[in-house]
mmCIF file of C-alpha atoms in Angstrom:
data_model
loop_
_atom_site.group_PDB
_atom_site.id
_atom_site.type_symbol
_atom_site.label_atom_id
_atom_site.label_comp_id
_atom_site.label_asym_id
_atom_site.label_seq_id
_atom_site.Cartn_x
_atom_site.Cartn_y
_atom_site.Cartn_z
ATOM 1 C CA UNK B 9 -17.908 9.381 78.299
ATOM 2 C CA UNK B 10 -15.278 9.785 81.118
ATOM 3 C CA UNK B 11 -16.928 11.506 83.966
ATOM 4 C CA UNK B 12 -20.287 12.384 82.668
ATOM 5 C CA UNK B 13 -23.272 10.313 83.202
ATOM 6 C CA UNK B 14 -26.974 10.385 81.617
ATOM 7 C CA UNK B 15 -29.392 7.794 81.069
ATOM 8 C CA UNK B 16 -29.084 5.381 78.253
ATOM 9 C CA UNK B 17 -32.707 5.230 76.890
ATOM 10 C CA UNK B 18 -36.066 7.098 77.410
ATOM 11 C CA UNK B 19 -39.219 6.543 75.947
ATOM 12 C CA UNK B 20 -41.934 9.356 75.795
ATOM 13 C CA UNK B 21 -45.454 10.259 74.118
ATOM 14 C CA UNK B 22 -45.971 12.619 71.448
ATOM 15 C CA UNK B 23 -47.027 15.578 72.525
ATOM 16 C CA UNK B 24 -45.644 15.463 76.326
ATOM 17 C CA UNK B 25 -42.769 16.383 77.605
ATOM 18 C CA UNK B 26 -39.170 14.934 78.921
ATOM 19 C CA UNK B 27 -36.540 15.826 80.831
ATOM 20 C CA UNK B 28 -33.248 14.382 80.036
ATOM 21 C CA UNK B 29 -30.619 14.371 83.068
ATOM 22 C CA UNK B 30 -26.978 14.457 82.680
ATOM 23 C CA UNK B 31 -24.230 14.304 85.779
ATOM 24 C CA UNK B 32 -20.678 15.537 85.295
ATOM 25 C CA UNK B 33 -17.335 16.262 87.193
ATOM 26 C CA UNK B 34 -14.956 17.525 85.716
ATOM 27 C CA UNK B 35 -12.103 20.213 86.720
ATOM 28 C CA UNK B 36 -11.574 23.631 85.373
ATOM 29 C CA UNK B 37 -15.517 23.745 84.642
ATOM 30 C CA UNK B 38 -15.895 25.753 81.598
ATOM 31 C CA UNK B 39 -20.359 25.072 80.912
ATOM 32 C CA UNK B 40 -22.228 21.816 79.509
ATOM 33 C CA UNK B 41 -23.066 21.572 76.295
ATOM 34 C CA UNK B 42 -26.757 19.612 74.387
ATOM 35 C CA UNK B 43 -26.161 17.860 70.972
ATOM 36 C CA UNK B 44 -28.907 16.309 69.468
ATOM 37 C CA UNK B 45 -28.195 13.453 67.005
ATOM 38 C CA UNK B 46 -30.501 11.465 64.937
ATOM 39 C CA UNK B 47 -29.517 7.925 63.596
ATOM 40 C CA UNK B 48 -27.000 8.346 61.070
ATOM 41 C CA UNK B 49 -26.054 11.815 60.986
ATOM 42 C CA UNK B 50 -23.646 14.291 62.764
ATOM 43 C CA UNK B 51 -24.271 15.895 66.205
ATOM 44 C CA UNK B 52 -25.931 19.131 66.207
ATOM 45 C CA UNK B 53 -25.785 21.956 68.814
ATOM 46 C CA UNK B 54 -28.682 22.751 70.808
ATOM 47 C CA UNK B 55 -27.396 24.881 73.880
ATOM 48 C CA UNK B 56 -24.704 25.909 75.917
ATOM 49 C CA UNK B 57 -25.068 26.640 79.857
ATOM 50 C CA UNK B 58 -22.733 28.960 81.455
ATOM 51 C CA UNK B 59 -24.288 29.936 84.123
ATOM 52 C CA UNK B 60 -26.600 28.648 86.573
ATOM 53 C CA UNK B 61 -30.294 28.400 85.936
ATOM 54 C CA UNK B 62 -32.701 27.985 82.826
ATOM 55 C CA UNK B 63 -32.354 28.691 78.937
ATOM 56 C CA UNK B 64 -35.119 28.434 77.526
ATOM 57 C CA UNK B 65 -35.092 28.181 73.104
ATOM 58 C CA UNK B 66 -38.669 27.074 71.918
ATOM 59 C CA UNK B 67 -39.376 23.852 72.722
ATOM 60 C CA UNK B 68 -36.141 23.252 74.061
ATOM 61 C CA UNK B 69 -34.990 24.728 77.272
ATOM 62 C CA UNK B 70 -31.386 23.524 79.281
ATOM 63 C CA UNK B 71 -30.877 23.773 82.845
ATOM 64 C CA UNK B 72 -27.613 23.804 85.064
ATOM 65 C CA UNK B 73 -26.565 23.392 88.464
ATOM 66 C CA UNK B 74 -22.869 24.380 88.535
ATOM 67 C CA UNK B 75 -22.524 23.604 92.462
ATOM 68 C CA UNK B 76 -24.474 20.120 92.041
ATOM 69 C CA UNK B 77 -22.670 18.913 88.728
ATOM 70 C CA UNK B 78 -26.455 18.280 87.508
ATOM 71 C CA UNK B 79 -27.582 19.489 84.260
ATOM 72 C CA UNK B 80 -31.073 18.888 81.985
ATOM 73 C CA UNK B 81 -32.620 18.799 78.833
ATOM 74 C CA UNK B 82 -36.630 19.664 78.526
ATOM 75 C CA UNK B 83 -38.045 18.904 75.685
ATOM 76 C CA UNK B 84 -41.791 20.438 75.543
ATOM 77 C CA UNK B 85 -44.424 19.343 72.689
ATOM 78 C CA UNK B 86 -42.780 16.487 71.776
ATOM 79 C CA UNK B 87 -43.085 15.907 68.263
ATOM 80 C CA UNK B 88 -41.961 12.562 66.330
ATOM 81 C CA UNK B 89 -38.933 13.843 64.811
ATOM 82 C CA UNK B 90 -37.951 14.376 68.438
ATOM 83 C CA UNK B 91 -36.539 11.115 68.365
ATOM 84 C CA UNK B 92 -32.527 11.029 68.518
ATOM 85 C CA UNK B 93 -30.375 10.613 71.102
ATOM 86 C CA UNK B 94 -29.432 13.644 73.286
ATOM 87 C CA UNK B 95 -25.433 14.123 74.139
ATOM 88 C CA UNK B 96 -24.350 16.719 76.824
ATOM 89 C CA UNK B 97 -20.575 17.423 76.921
ATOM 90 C CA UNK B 98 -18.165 19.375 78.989
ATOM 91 C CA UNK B 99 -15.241 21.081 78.758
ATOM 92 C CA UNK B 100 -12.571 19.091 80.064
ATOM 93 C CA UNK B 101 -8.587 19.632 80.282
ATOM 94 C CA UNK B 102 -8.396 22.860 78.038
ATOM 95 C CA UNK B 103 -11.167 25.475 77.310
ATOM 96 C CA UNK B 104 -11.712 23.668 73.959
ATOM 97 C CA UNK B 105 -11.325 19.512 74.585
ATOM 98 C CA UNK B 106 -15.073 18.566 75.319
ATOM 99 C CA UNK B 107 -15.571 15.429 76.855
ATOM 100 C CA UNK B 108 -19.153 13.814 75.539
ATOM 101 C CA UNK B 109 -21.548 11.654 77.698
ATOM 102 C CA UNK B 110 -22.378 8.266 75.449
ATOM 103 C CA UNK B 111 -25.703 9.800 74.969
ATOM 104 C CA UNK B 112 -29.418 9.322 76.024
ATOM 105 C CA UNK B 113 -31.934 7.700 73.023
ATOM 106 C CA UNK B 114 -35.069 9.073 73.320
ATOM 107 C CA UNK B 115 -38.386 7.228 71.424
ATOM 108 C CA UNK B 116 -41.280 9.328 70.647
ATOM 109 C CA UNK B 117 -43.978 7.382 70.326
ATOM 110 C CA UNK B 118 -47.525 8.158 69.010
ATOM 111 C CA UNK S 190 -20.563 28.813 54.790
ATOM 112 C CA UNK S 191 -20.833 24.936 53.865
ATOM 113 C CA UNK S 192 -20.324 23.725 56.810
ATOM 114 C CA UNK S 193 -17.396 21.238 57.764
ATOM 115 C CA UNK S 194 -17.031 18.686 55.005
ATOM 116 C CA UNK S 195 -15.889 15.293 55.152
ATOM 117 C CA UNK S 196 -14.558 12.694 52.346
ATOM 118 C CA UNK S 197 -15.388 9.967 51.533
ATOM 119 C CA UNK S 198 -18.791 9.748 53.293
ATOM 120 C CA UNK S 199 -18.520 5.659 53.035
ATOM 121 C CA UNK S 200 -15.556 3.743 52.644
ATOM 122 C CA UNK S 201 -15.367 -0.144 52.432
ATOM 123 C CA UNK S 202 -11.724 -1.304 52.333
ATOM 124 C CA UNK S 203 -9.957 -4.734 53.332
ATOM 125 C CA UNK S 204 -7.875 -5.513 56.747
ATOM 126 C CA UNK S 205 -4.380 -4.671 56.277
ATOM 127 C CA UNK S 206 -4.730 -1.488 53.587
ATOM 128 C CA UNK S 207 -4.177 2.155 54.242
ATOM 129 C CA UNK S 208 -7.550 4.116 54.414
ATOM 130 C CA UNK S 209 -7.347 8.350 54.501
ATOM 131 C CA UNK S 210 -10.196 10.316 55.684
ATOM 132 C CA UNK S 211 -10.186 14.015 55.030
ATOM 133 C CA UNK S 212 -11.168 17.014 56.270
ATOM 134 C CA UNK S 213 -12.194 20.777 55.296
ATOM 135 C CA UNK S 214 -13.202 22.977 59.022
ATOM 136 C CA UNK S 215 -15.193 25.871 59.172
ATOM 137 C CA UNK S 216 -13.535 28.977 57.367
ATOM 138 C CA UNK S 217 -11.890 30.836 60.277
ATOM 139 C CA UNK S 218 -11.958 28.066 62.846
ATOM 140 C CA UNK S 219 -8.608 27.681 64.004
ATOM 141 C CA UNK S 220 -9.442 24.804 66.459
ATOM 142 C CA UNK S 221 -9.952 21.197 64.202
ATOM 143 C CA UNK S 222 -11.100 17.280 66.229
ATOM 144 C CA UNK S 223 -11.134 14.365 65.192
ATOM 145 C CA UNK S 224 -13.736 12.116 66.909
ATOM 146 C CA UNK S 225 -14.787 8.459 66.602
ATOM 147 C CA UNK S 226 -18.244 7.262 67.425
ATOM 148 C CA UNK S 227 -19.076 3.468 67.968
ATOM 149 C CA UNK S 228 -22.185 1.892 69.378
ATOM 150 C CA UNK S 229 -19.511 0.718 72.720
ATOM 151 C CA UNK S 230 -17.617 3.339 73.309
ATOM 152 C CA UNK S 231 -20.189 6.448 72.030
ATOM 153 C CA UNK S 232 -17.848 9.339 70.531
ATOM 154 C CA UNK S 233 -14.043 9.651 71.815
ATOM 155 C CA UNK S 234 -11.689 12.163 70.754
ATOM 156 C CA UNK S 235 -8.909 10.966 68.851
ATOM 157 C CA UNK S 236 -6.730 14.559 68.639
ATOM 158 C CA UNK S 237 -7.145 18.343 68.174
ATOM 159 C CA UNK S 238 -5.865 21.121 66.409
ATOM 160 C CA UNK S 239 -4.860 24.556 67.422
ATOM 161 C CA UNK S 240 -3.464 26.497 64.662
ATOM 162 C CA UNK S 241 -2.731 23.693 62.598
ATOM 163 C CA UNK S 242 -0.304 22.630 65.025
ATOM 164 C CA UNK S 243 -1.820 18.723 66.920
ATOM 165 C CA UNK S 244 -2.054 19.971 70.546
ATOM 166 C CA UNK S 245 -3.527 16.524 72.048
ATOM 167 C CA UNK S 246 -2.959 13.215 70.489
ATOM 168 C CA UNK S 247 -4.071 11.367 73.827
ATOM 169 C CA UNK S 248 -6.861 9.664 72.569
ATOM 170 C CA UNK S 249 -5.239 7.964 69.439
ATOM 171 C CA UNK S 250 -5.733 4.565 69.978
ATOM 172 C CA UNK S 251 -2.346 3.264 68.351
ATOM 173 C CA UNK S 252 0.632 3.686 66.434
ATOM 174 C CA UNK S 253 -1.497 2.951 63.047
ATOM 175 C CA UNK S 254 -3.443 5.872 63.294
ATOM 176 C CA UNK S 255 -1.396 9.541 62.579
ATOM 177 C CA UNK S 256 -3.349 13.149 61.854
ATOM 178 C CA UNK S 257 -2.100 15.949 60.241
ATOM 179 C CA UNK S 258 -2.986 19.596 59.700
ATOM 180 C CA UNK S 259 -1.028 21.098 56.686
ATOM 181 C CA UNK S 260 -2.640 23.956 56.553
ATOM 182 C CA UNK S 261 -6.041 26.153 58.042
ATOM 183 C CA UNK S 262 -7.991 24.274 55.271
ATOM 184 C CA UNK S 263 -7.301 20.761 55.336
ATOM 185 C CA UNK S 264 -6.804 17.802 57.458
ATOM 186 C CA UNK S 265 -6.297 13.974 57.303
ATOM 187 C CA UNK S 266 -6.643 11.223 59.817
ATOM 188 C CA UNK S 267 -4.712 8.129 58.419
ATOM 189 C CA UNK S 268 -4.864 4.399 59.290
ATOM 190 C CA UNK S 269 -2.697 1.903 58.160
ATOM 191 C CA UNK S 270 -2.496 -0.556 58.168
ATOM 192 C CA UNK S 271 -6.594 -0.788 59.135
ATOM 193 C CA UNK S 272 -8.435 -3.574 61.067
ATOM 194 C CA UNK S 273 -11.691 -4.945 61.764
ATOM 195 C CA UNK S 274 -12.167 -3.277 65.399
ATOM 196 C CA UNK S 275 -11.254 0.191 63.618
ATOM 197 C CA UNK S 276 -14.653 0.204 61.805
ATOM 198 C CA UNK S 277 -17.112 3.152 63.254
ATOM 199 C CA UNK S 278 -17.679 6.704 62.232
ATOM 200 C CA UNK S 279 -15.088 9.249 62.489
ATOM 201 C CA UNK S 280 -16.038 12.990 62.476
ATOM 202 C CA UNK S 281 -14.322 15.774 61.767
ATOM 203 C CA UNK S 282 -15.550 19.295 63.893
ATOM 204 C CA UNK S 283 -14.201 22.782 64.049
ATOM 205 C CA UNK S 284 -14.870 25.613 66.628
ATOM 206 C CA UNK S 285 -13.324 29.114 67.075
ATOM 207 C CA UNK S 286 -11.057 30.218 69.926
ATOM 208 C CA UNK S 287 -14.094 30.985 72.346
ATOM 209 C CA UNK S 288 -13.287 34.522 74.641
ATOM 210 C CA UNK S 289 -12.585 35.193 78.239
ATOM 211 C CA UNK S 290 -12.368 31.329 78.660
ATOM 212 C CA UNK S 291 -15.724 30.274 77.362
ATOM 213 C CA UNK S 292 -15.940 27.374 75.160
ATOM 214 C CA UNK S 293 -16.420 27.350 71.574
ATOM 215 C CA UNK S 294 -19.038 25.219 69.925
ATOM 216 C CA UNK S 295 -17.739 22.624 67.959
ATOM 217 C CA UNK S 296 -20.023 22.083 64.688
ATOM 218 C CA UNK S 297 -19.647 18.684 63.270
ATOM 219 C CA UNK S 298 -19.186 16.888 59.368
ATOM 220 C CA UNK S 299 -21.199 14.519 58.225
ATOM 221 C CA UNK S 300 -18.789 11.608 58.946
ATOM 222 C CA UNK S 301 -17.147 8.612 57.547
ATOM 223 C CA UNK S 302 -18.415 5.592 58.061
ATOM 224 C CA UNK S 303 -15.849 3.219 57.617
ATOM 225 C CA UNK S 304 -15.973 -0.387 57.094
ATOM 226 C CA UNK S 305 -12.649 -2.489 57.701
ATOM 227 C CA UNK S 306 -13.683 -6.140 56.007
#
């Protein structure tokens, strides 16, 4: 995705936990966005940052930096249906057009 | 509410023919995007919606592809005539107006995977 940058592919253990980064700039900053999607199916929302700081939702918790252009995804207790990749996406060029990173694949393994 | 819903889920169809994929948004969503995802490119928008009325079109990749909104219920992405390279999945996602600036989420159909032989 234009402008917004996270890792391609992560691998982690069942049970632990990962943090997924994602890097943006983009004008007229509006929050970031999480989607999770498994193989085959539609995105699905997971958060939306606003503001600065932590969200925390179960297992899942999202983090932003506003001033750094620096967002993450922590994924506690990993469990095997954990595995799907992980899109963040910003508002870009409208309050509504959301620009979407290609997406970080994460593997739990057993 | 069901959801967004897409038609056909899978559609095989030759090089050269006319393929329509439709789309129902979200019950009183007035925003409507078309995205396609491929395995290079991850998902792009193609256009959006406002009101039934296309507000960006920017990310239509040619002439052969045209979207329209008739009304708050319905939508269509058309290609024609379709090739190879256009085979990927194309979603169809709604999202209210948002307030005070903030963003809307967009919730997603299940997609059409389309295959141009």
């Amino acid at each position: 995705g234009q402008n917004i940058d996270q890792p391609t592919e992560m691998t982690a253990t069942e049970g632990a936990i990962v943090q997924i980064n994602c890097t943006y700039q983009t004008s007229g900053f509006n929050g970031l966005f999480w989607y999770q999607q498994h193989a085959g199916e539609a995105p699905t929302f997971l958060s939306y940052n606003v503001l600065d700081g932590l969200e925390e939702k179960g297992r899942f918790s999202s983090f932003l930096s506003r001033s750094k252009g620096y967002s993450y995804l922590l994924l506690k207790e990993l469990q095997m249906k954990d595995s799907a990749s992980y899109l963040c996406a910003a508002p870009r060029g409208g309050y509504q057009k959301v620009t979407f990173g290609t997406g970080t694949k994460l593997q739990v393994i057993p | 509410d069901a959801g967004v819903i897409q038609s056909p889920r899978h559609e095989v169809t030759e090089m050269g023919q006319e393929v329509t994929l439709r789309c129902k948004p979200i019950s009183g969503h007035d925003y409507l995007f078309w995205y396609r995802q491929t395995m290079m490119r991850g998902l792009e928008l193609l256009i959006y919606f406002n009101n039934n009325v296309p507000i960006d079109d920017s990310g239509m990749p040619e002439d052969r592809f045209s979207a329209k909104m008739p009304n708050a219920s319905f939508s269509t992405l058309k290609i024609q005539p379709s090739e190879p390279r256009d085979s990927a999945v194309y979603f169809c996602a709604s999202s209210g107006s948002g307030t005070s600036g903030i963003t809307d989420t967009q919730y997603f159909g299940p997609g059409t995977r389309l295959t141009v032989l």
